[in-house]
Structure formats: structure tokens, C-alpha cells
Amino acid sequence: KAAGKRTFRLFCTEMEVRLHERVRLEAKLRAALADMDGLFLYYQPITDVRTRAVTAREALIRWHHPGRGWISPAEFIPIAEESGLIRDLGAWVLRRACEDAASWEDGARVAVNVSPRQLGTGTLASAVLDALFASGLSPDRLEIEVTESALLGDEKAGLADLRRIRDMGVRVALDDFGTGFSSLAHLRAFPFDKIKIDGSFVRDAVQRPDCAAIVGVVADLGRRLGVTTVAEGVETQAHLDLVIAEGCSEVQGYLLGRPAPRAADLPRIADLTAP
Ligand code: C2E
Ligand code: CA
Ligand code: CA
Ligand code: CA
């Protein structure tokens, strides 16, 4: 019994510590957003396999926490989602990404990730409109990336939001294809402009014929639907050869370019990472 009590107390303490850490992280993120301090966008090229031209760059958020250093979006995006901060964060990402893209001389599009929580509230369309208006970027140079899970909650409202932005001339991509549920139903429900094949399939495909087959079938599907297919997570020449052989039209991954900050942020980032 005594041991049980101790275990229980230990469990509570652990939960408390985790909760406190989370609350602290949320407060710090809120402050970063208010002061626009420590938040950056990195950009990763997406390349056409035939022309080798960069057709788009994906904006990937980075956060330098004052005490902990760089924290992965995989850790702080969920906190932003649960705390409601994602709305302001998402609006900032859209605005900054459109502003940056407006100055790119090659005319590449900018791809922006949108969280499930930004969909279905009716506010995404106005955030997109604001960002386009403020930056002067042409709508056809903006691409919105949504994952399948974004469409699972309030599916109808989510699709209505996407339709609204697509009607503005903005392109919509289905991200992480193959990792969620009822992928084909989503392709039927919405005219996506692009399908992004999750990097896990690409990386496994070299060793596993079944994964290569999946990549090939999705590329065929894209071709028949008239949709661009992007292979994500291309890290090696072997990955690249394989996804080209399987018929993907565009590629993204460390082999072609790692996410990198814009030149204007380089001095500030060098300061942050200095010992
Ligand atoms: P994602 O949208 O699937 O983004 C691709 C992730 O794969 C990025 O991780 C990118 O850095 C990484 N990556 C790119 N090429 C390679 C490669 O060759 N190999 C491997 N192993 N990884 C590669 P990152 O930047 O850590 O972002 C993680 C996730 O966080 C993103 O996954 C996206 O879901 C989310 N995220 C990032 N930025 C934003 C944002 O501005 N808003 C929202 N809502 N989510 C974001
Ligand atoms: Ca993405
Ligand atoms: Ca992805
Ligand atoms: Ca992902």
C-alpha cells in the first residue's frame, strides 16, 4: 500500500512537472509572438524533376527559445494548437511567407503549412487575403499545405475554407499523403492541386519494393487526376533515381536543399547560435 502511495505521488509529480513545462513553454511562445522575437521562417526548395527548376519553397517555422535554444515545430506547434496561439502564429507565418516570396526573383511559389485548427473557423480565408494584400503577392504564387488529419474534424467546414481560398486562385496541396485515413475520399471531396507523398515511403522505397510500388501508384494517380506529385524526404541519389523512375513530378529533401533562413535573418541567427 505504501509503495502504491509513493508510486501515485511520483506519478503526480511527473505530471505536474510536465504540465508546468508546458505552461512555461506556452507563455514563452506567447511572448515570442508578441515581440516577434526568436521566430523565423526557413525555406526548403521543391524542384521539378524534368526542368530542375525550383517551382516552390516550403516555409518551415523555427523557434529559438530564450532558455532552451532551438525547439522543433513538432514540439511547439501542438502547444500552439491547444492554446489557441496557432491563429496568431499561423497569420504571422502567412504574412511573412508572402512578403518574403514577393521579393524572390525566380518567381517560385511559397508553400505554407496550415494547422487543422486554422481550418473550419472561417478565419483562414481572411488571413490569406490579408497576407496577399499586405505583400502584393499574386494568389497563384501561394500554396497552402494541409494534412489529411486537418480534414477529419469538422470536415465540411474545413473544405469550405479550402474552397474559399482556392477560389481566390491560391493552390492547395495535400500533405503527408498516405499517412492518414481515407486518402482517396479526400481526393474525391476536394480538387487538390498537389499531392505530397510522405518521406517515410520515399526513404523505405529503396529497400522495399512494396513502398516503391506505393510511390509509383500515387504518381500514376496524380498523373490521371492532373495533379502534381511531390516526393518528400529525398535524401540520397538512390532516393532521387527511384522517385523519378516511379514518375513523381517534383522532389523535396536534403539532397536538393535543406531548409535555410532568408539572408536578412542570418546575422541574428548567427548571434543566437554563437556559444
Ligand atoms: P512537414 O510539413 O511534413 O514538413 C516536412 C518536414 O520534413 C520538415 O520538418 C523538414 O525540415 C523535414 N525534411 C525536409 N527534407 C527532409 C529530408 O530529406 N529528410 C528528413 N528526414 N526530413 C526532411 P520540420 O521543419 O521539423 O517541420 C516538422 C513539421 O512541423 C512539418 O512537417 C509541419 O507539419 C510542421 N510545421 C512546420 N512549420 C509549420 C508552420 O509554419 N505551420 C504549421 N501549422 N505547421 C508547421
Ligand atoms: Ca508540409
Ligand atoms: Ca509533409
Ligand atoms: Ca509531416
Coordinates of C-alpha atoms and ligand atoms in Angstrom, one line a residue:
K1 CA 0.0 0.0 0.0
A2 CA 2.8 2.3 1.0
A3 CA 4.6 1.6 -2.3
G4 CA 1.3 2.2 -4.1
K5 CA 1.0 5.6 -2.5
R6 CA 4.6 6.5 -3.3
T7 CA 4.1 5.5 -7.0
F8 CA 1.0 7.6 -7.1
R9 CA 2.8 10.6 -5.7
L10 CA 5.7 10.1 -8.1
F11 CA 3.2 9.9 -11.0
C12 CA 1.5 13.2 -9.9
T13 CA 4.9 14.9 -9.6
E14 CA 5.9 13.8 -13.0
M15 CA 2.6 15.0 -14.4
E16 CA 3.0 18.3 -12.6
V17 CA 6.5 18.8 -13.9
R18 CA 5.3 18.1 -17.5
L19 CA 2.3 20.4 -17.1
H20 CA 4.5 23.2 -15.7
E21 CA 6.9 22.8 -18.5
R22 CA 4.1 23.1 -21.0
V23 CA 2.6 26.2 -19.3
R24 CA 6.0 27.8 -19.3
L25 CA 6.6 26.9 -23.0
E26 CA 3.2 28.4 -23.9
A27 CA 4.0 31.6 -22.0
K28 CA 7.3 31.9 -23.8
L29 CA 5.8 31.2 -27.1
R30 CA 3.1 33.9 -26.5
A31 CA 5.9 36.4 -25.6
A32 CA 7.9 35.4 -28.7
L33 CA 4.8 36.0 -30.8
A34 CA 4.0 39.4 -29.1
D35 CA 7.6 40.7 -29.5
M36 CA 8.3 38.9 -32.8
D37 CA 11.4 37.7 -31.2
G38 CA 13.1 34.3 -31.8
L39 CA 10.6 33.2 -34.5
F40 CA 11.9 32.6 -38.0
L41 CA 10.8 31.0 -41.3
Y42 CA 13.2 28.7 -43.1
Y43 CA 12.7 27.8 -46.7
Q44 CA 13.2 24.5 -48.4
P45 CA 13.2 24.2 -52.2
I46 CA 10.8 22.0 -54.2
T47 CA 12.3 21.1 -57.5
D48 CA 10.8 20.0 -60.8
V49 CA 12.4 16.7 -61.9
R50 CA 12.3 17.5 -65.6
T51 CA 13.5 21.1 -65.7
R52 CA 15.4 21.0 -62.4
A53 CA 13.8 24.4 -61.7
V54 CA 12.7 25.4 -58.2
T55 CA 8.9 25.6 -58.5
A56 CA 8.2 26.4 -54.9
R57 CA 9.8 26.8 -51.4
E58 CA 8.1 25.4 -48.3
A59 CA 8.1 27.7 -45.3
L60 CA 9.1 25.9 -42.1
I61 CA 8.8 27.6 -38.8
R62 CA 11.7 27.7 -36.4
W63 CA 11.7 28.9 -32.8
H64 CA 14.7 29.8 -30.6
H65 CA 13.6 29.6 -27.0
P66 CA 15.4 32.0 -24.7
G67 CA 16.5 29.3 -22.3
R68 CA 16.3 26.0 -24.2
G69 CA 17.6 27.0 -27.7
W70 CA 16.1 25.7 -30.9
I71 CA 12.8 23.8 -30.4
S72 CA 11.3 21.7 -33.1
P73 CA 7.9 22.7 -34.5
A74 CA 6.9 19.1 -33.9
E75 CA 7.1 20.1 -30.2
F76 CA 5.6 23.6 -30.1
I77 CA 3.0 23.5 -32.9
P78 CA 0.8 21.1 -30.9
I79 CA 1.1 23.5 -27.9
A80 CA 0.2 26.5 -30.1
E81 CA -2.8 24.4 -31.4
E82 CA -4.1 23.5 -27.9
S83 CA -3.6 27.0 -26.5
G84 CA -5.2 28.8 -29.5
L85 CA -2.0 30.6 -30.2
I86 CA -1.9 28.9 -33.6
R87 CA -4.3 31.5 -35.1
D88 CA -1.9 34.4 -34.5
L89 CA 1.1 32.2 -35.3
G90 CA -0.5 31.0 -38.5
A91 CA -1.4 34.5 -39.5
W92 CA 2.2 35.6 -38.9
V93 CA 3.6 32.7 -41.0
L94 CA 1.3 33.5 -43.9
R95 CA 2.2 37.2 -43.8
R96 CA 5.9 36.7 -43.5
A97 CA 5.9 33.9 -46.2
C98 CA 4.0 36.1 -48.7
E99 CA 6.2 39.1 -48.0
D100 CA 9.4 37.0 -48.5
A101 CA 8.1 35.4 -51.7
A102 CA 7.2 38.7 -53.2
S103 CA 10.9 39.5 -53.3
W104 CA 12.1 36.2 -54.9
E105 CA 13.4 36.9 -58.3
D106 CA 12.8 33.5 -59.7
G107 CA 9.1 33.8 -59.2
A108 CA 8.8 30.5 -57.3
R109 CA 5.7 29.9 -55.3
V110 CA 5.7 29.8 -51.5
A111 CA 4.1 26.8 -49.7
V112 CA 2.7 27.4 -46.2
N113 CA 1.6 24.7 -43.8
V114 CA -1.8 25.2 -42.2
S115 CA -2.8 23.5 -39.0
P116 CA -6.1 21.6 -38.6
R117 CA -7.0 24.2 -36.0
Q118 CA -6.8 27.0 -38.6
L119 CA -9.4 25.2 -40.8
G120 CA -13.1 25.3 -40.3
T121 CA -13.2 28.5 -38.4
G122 CA -13.8 30.7 -41.4
T123 CA -10.8 32.8 -40.5
L124 CA -8.2 31.2 -42.8
A125 CA -9.6 32.9 -45.9
S126 CA -9.3 36.4 -44.3
A127 CA -5.8 35.6 -43.0
V128 CA -4.8 34.6 -46.6
L129 CA -6.4 37.6 -48.1
D130 CA -4.6 39.9 -45.6
A131 CA -1.3 38.3 -46.3
L132 CA -1.8 38.6 -50.1
F133 CA -3.0 42.2 -49.8
A134 CA -0.2 43.3 -47.5
S135 CA 2.6 41.7 -49.6
G136 CA 1.1 42.3 -53.1
L137 CA 1.9 38.6 -53.9
S138 CA -0.1 37.2 -56.7
P139 CA -2.5 34.5 -55.3
D140 CA -1.2 31.9 -57.8
R141 CA 2.2 32.1 -56.1
L142 CA 0.8 30.9 -52.8
E143 CA 0.3 27.3 -51.9
I144 CA -1.5 26.1 -48.8
E145 CA -0.5 22.6 -47.4
V146 CA -3.0 20.7 -45.4
T147 CA -2.7 17.2 -44.0
E148 CA -5.4 14.6 -44.1
S149 CA -6.0 14.9 -40.4
A150 CA -6.9 18.6 -41.0
L151 CA -10.0 17.4 -42.8
L152 CA -11.1 14.8 -40.2
G153 CA -12.7 17.0 -37.6
D154 CA -15.3 19.3 -39.0
E155 CA -14.8 18.1 -42.5
K156 CA -17.4 20.2 -44.2
A157 CA -16.3 23.5 -42.6
G158 CA -12.7 22.7 -43.4
L159 CA -13.4 22.0 -47.1
A160 CA -15.5 25.2 -47.3
D161 CA -12.5 27.2 -46.0
L162 CA -10.2 25.5 -48.6
R163 CA -12.7 26.1 -51.4
R164 CA -12.8 29.8 -50.5
I165 CA -9.0 30.2 -50.7
R166 CA -8.9 28.1 -53.9
D167 CA -11.5 30.4 -55.4
M168 CA -9.0 33.2 -54.8
G169 CA -6.5 31.4 -57.1
V170 CA -4.4 30.0 -54.3
R171 CA -3.2 26.4 -54.8
V172 CA -3.9 23.7 -52.2
A173 CA -1.7 20.7 -51.6
L174 CA -2.5 17.5 -49.7
D175 CA 0.5 17.0 -47.3
D176 CA 1.9 13.7 -45.9
F177 CA -0.2 11.7 -48.3
G178 CA -0.6 8.1 -47.3
T179 CA -0.1 8.5 -43.6
G180 CA -3.7 9.4 -42.6
F181 CA -7.1 7.8 -43.2
S182 CA -9.4 7.7 -46.3
S183 CA -6.9 9.4 -48.5
L184 CA -8.9 8.6 -51.7
A185 CA -12.1 10.1 -50.2
H186 CA -10.3 13.4 -49.7
L187 CA -9.1 13.4 -53.3
R188 CA -12.7 12.9 -54.3
A189 CA -14.0 15.6 -51.9
F190 CA -11.6 18.4 -53.0
P191 CA -9.7 19.3 -56.2
F192 CA -6.2 19.4 -54.7
D193 CA -3.5 20.9 -56.9
K194 CA -0.7 18.8 -55.5
I195 CA -0.2 15.6 -53.6
K196 CA 2.9 15.3 -51.3
I197 CA 4.0 11.8 -50.7
D198 CA 5.3 11.4 -47.2
G199 CA 9.0 11.0 -46.8
S200 CA 8.7 7.7 -45.0
F201 CA 7.5 6.0 -48.2
V202 CA 10.3 7.5 -50.2
R203 CA 13.0 6.5 -47.7
D204 CA 11.8 2.9 -47.4
A205 CA 11.3 2.5 -51.1
V206 CA 14.9 1.8 -51.9
Q207 CA 14.9 -1.3 -49.7
R208 CA 11.2 -2.2 -50.0
P209 CA 9.5 -2.9 -53.3
D210 CA 6.1 -2.6 -51.7
C211 CA 6.9 1.0 -50.7
A212 CA 8.3 1.7 -54.2
A213 CA 5.0 0.4 -55.6
I214 CA 3.1 2.8 -53.4
V215 CA 5.1 5.8 -54.6
G216 CA 4.6 4.6 -58.2
V217 CA 0.8 4.2 -57.8
V218 CA 0.4 7.6 -56.2
A219 CA 2.4 9.2 -59.0
D220 CA 0.1 7.4 -61.6
L221 CA -2.9 8.6 -59.6
G222 CA -1.6 12.2 -59.7
R223 CA -1.0 12.0 -63.5
R224 CA -4.5 10.6 -64.1
L225 CA -6.0 13.3 -61.9
G226 CA -3.9 16.0 -63.4
V227 CA -2.3 16.7 -60.0
T228 CA 1.4 17.4 -59.4
T229 CA 3.0 14.8 -57.1
V230 CA 5.9 15.7 -54.9
A231 CA 8.2 13.1 -53.3
E232 CA 9.2 14.4 -49.9
G233 CA 12.3 13.3 -47.9
V234 CA 14.6 12.7 -50.8
E235 CA 18.0 12.4 -49.0
T236 CA 20.2 10.4 -51.5
Q237 CA 20.8 10.0 -55.2
A238 CA 19.2 6.5 -54.8
H239 CA 16.0 8.1 -53.5
L240 CA 16.0 10.6 -56.3
D241 CA 16.6 7.9 -59.0
L242 CA 13.8 5.9 -57.6
V243 CA 11.1 8.6 -57.3
I244 CA 12.0 9.8 -60.8
A245 CA 11.7 6.2 -62.1
E246 CA 8.3 5.9 -60.3
G247 CA 7.1 9.0 -62.1
C248 CA 6.9 11.7 -59.4
S249 CA 6.9 15.2 -61.0
E250 CA 8.6 17.2 -58.2
V251 CA 11.1 16.4 -55.4
Q252 CA 11.9 17.9 -52.0
G253 CA 14.6 16.8 -49.5
Y254 CA 18.0 17.3 -48.0
L255 CA 19.6 16.1 -51.3
L256 CA 18.1 19.1 -53.2
G257 CA 18.3 21.6 -50.4
R258 CA 17.9 21.8 -46.6
P259 CA 15.6 24.3 -45.0
A260 CA 17.5 27.6 -44.7
P261 CA 16.8 31.1 -43.4
R262 CA 16.5 34.1 -45.6
A263 CA 19.6 36.2 -45.9
A264 CA 18.1 39.0 -43.8
D265 CA 17.9 36.8 -40.7
L266 CA 21.4 35.3 -41.0
P267 CA 23.2 37.8 -38.6
R268 CA 20.5 37.4 -35.9
I269 CA 20.6 33.6 -36.2
A270 CA 24.4 33.6 -36.0
D271 CA 24.2 35.6 -32.8
L272 CA 21.7 33.1 -31.3
T273 CA 23.8 30.0 -32.1
A274 CA 27.1 31.5 -31.0
P275 CA 28.4 30.0 -27.8
Ligands
C2E1 P1 6.0 18.8 -42.9 O1 5.0 19.8 -43.4 O2 5.8 17.4 -43.4 O3 7.4 19.3 -43.3 C1 8.5 18.5 -43.7 C2 9.5 18.2 -42.6 O4 10.5 17.3 -43.1 C3 10.2 19.4 -42.1 O5 10.5 19.2 -40.7 C4 11.5 19.4 -42.9 O6 12.6 20.1 -42.3 C5 11.8 17.9 -43.0 N1 12.6 17.4 -44.1 C6 12.8 18.0 -45.3 N2 13.6 17.3 -46.1 C7 13.9 16.2 -45.4 C8 14.7 15.1 -45.7 O7 15.3 14.9 -46.7 N3 14.8 14.1 -44.7 C9 14.2 14.2 -43.5 N4 14.4 13.3 -42.5 N5 13.4 15.3 -43.2 C10 13.3 16.3 -44.1 P2 10.3 20.4 -39.7 O8 10.8 21.7 -40.3 O9 10.9 20.0 -38.4 O10 8.7 20.5 -39.5 C11 8.0 19.5 -38.9 C12 6.5 19.6 -39.1 O11 6.1 20.8 -38.4 C13 6.1 19.9 -40.5 O12 6.0 18.7 -41.3 C14 4.8 20.6 -40.3 O13 3.8 19.6 -40.1 C15 5.0 21.4 -39.0 N6 5.3 22.8 -39.4 C16 6.4 23.4 -39.8 N7 6.3 24.7 -40.0 C17 4.9 25.0 -39.8 C18 4.1 26.1 -39.8 O14 4.5 27.2 -40.2 N8 2.8 26.0 -39.5 C19 2.3 24.8 -39.2 N9 0.9 24.7 -38.9 N10 3.0 23.7 -39.1 C20 4.3 23.8 -39.4
CA2 CA 4.3 20.5 -45.3
CA3 CA 5.0 16.6 -45.4
CA4 CA 4.9 15.6 -41.6

